[in-house]
PDB file of C-alpha atoms in Angstrom:
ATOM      1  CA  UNK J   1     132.748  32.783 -34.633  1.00 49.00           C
ATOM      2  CA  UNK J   2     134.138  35.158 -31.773  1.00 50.00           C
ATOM      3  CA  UNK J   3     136.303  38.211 -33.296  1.00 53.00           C
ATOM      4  CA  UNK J   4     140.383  37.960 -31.602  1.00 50.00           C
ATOM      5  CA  UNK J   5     140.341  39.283 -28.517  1.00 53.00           C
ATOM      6  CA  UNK J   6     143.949  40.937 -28.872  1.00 52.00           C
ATOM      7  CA  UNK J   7     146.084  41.203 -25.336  1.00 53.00           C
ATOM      8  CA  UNK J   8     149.350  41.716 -24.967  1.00 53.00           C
ATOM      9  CA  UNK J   9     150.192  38.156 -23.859  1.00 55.00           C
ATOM     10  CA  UNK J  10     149.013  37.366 -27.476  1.00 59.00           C
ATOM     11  CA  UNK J  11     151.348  39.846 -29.689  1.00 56.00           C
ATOM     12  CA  UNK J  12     153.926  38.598 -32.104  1.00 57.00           C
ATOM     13  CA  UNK J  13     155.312  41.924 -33.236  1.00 61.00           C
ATOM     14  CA  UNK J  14     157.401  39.183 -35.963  1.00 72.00           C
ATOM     15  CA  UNK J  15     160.316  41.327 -37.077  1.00 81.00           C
ATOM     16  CA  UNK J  16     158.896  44.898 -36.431  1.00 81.00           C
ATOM     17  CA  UNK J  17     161.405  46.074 -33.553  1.00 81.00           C
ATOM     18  CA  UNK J  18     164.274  44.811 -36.236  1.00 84.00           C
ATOM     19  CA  UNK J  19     162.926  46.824 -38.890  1.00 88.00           C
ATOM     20  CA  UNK J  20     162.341  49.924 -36.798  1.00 88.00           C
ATOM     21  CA  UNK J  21     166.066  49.531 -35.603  1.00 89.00           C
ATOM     22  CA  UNK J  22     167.662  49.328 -38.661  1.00 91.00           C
ATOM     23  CA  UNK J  23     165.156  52.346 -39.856  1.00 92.00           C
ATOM     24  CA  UNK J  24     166.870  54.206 -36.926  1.00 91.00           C
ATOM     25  CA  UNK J  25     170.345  53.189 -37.836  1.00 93.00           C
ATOM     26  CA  UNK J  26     169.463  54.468 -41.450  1.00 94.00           C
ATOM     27  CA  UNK J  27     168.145  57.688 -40.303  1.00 91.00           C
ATOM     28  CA  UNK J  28     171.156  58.213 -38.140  1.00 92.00           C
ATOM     29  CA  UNK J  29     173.672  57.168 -41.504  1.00 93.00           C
ATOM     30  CA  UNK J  30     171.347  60.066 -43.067  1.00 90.00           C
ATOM     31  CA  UNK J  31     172.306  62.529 -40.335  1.00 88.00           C
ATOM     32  CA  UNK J  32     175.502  62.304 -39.974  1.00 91.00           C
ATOM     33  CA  UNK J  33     176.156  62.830 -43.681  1.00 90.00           C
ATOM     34  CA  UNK J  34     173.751  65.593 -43.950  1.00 86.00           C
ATOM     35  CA  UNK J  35     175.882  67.305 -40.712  1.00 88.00           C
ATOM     36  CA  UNK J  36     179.087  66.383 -42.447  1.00 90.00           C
ATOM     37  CA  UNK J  37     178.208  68.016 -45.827  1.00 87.00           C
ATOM     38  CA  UNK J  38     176.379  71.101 -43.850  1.00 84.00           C
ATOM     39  CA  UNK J  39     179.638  71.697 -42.076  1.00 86.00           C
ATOM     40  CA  UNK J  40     181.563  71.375 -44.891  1.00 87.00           C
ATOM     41  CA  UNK J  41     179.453  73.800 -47.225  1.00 85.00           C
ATOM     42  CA  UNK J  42     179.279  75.988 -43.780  1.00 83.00           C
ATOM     43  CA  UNK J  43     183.633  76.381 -44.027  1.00 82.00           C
ATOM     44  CA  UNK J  44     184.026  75.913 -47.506  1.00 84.00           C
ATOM     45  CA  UNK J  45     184.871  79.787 -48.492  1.00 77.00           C
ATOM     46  CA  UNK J  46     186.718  79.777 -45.235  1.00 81.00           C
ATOM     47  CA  UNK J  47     186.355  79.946 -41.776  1.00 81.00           C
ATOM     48  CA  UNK J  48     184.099  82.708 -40.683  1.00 85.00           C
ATOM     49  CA  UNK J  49     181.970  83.822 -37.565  1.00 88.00           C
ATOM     50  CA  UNK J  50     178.889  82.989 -39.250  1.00 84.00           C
ATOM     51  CA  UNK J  51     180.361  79.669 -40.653  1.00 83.00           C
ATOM     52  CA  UNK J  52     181.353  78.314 -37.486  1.00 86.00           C
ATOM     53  CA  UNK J  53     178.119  79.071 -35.721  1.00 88.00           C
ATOM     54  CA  UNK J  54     175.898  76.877 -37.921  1.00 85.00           C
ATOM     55  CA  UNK J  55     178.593  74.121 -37.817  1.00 86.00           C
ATOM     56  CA  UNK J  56     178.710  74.222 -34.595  1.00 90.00           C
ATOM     57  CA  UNK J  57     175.094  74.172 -34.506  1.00 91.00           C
ATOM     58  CA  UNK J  58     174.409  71.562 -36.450  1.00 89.00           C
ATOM     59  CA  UNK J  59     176.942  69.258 -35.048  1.00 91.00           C
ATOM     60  CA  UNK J  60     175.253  69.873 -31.652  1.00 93.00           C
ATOM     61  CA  UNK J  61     171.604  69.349 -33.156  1.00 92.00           C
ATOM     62  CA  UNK J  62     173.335  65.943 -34.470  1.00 92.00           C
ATOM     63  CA  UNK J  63     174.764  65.039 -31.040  1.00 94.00           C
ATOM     64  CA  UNK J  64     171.238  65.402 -29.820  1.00 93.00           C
ATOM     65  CA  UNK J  65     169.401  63.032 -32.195  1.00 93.00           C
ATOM     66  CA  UNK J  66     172.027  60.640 -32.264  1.00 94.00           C
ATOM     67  CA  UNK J  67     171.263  60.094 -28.516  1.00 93.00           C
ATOM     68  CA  UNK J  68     167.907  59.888 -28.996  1.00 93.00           C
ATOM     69  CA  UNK J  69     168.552  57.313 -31.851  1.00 93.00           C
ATOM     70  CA  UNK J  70     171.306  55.519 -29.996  1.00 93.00           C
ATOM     71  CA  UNK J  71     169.264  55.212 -26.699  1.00 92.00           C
ATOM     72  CA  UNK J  72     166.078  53.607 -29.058  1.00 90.00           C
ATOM     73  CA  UNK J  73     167.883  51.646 -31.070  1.00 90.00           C
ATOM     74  CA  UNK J  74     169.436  49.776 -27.350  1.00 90.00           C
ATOM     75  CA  UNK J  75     165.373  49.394 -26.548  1.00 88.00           C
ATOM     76  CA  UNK J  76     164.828  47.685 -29.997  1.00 84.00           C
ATOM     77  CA  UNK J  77     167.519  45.192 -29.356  1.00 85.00           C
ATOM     78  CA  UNK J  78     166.203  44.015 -25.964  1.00 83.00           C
ATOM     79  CA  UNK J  79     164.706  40.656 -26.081  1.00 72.00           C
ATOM     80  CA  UNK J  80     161.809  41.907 -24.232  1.00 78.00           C
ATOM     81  CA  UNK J  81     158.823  43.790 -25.991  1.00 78.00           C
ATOM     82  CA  UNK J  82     159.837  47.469 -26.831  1.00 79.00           C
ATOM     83  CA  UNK J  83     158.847  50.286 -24.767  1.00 84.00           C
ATOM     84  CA  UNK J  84     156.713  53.206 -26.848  1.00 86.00           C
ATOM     85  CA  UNK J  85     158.979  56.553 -27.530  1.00 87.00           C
ATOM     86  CA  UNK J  86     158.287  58.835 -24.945  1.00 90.00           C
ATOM     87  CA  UNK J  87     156.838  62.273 -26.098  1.00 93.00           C
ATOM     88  CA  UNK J  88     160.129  63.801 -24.858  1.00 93.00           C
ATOM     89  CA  UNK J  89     162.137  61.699 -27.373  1.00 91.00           C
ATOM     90  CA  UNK J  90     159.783  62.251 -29.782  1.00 92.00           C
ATOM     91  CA  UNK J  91     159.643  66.051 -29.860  1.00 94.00           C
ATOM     92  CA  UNK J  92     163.622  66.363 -29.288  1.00 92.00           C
ATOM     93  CA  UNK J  93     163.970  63.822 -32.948  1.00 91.00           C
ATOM     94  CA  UNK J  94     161.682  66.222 -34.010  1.00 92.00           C
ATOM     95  CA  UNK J  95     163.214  69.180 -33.550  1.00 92.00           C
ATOM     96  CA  UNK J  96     166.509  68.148 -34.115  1.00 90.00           C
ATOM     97  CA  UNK J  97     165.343  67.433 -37.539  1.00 88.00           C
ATOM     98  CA  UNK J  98     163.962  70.504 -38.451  1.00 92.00           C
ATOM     99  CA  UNK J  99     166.664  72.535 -36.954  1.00 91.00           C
ATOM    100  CA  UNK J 100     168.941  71.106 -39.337  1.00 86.00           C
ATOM    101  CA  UNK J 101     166.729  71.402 -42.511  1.00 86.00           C
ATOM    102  CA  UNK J 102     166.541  75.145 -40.955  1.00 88.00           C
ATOM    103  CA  UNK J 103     170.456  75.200 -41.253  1.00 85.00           C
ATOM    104  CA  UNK J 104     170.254  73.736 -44.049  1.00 79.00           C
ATOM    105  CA  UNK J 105     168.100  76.302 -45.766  1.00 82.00           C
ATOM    106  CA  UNK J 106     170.871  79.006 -43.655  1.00 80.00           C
ATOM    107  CA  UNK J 107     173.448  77.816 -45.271  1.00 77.00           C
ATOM    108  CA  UNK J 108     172.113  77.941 -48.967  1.00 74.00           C
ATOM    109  CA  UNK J 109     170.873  81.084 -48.896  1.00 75.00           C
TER     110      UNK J 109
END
C-alpha cells in the first residue's frame, strides 16, 4: 500500500477556516474589553496627563489589531482556500498584544 500523496487539489481543511474565524472574532471580543477596562482604570481617579496617554495608547494598539483581525477574518470567509498570515500581520498581532499587556502592567503599577 502507497502512503497519501497529499497536494493541494486533495485538501479538505473541513471546518478549520470557521473555527479560526470565530477564534479571531473571540480574540477581538477579548480586546476590546481588555481596552475598555484599561481605559477605564487609566481615568478612573480622573483625567490626568499620564492617564490619557496610555488610553490613548491602548485604544490605538486596539485599532491596530482589530485591522489585522478584521482584514483575516474577511480571508476566512472567502469560499476559496485561505491565504497563510503574512509575517507582517503576524508580528503587528503580536505586538499589539504585548503592548497592551505592557499597559496593562503601566497601569497597575
Amino acid at each position: 500500500m502507497e502512503p497519501h500523496q497529499n497536494t493541494g487539489d486533495d485538501r479538505d481543511p473541513g471546518l478549520q477556516p470557521e473555527r479560526t474565524r470565530l477564534a479571531w472574532r473571540r480574540t477581538t471580543l477579548a480586546g476590546t474589553v481588555a481596552t475598555v477596562l484599561a481605559v477605564k482604570a487609566a481615568l478612573n481617579s480622573g483625567p490626568d496627563a499620564q492617564g490619557i496617554t496610555v488610553a490613548a495608547l491602548c485604544c490605538a494598539l486596539w485599532l491596530a489589531f482589530l485591522a489585522v483581525a478584521h482584514r483575516r477574518i474577511r480571508v476566512l470567509a472567502e469560499d476559496s482556500e485561505p491565504t497563510t498570515l503574512t509575517p507582517r500581520h503576524a508580528s503587528t498581532t503580536a505586538l499589539c498584544t504585548v503592548a497592551l499587556a505592557a499597559c496593562a502592567v503601566a497601569l497597575i503599577l
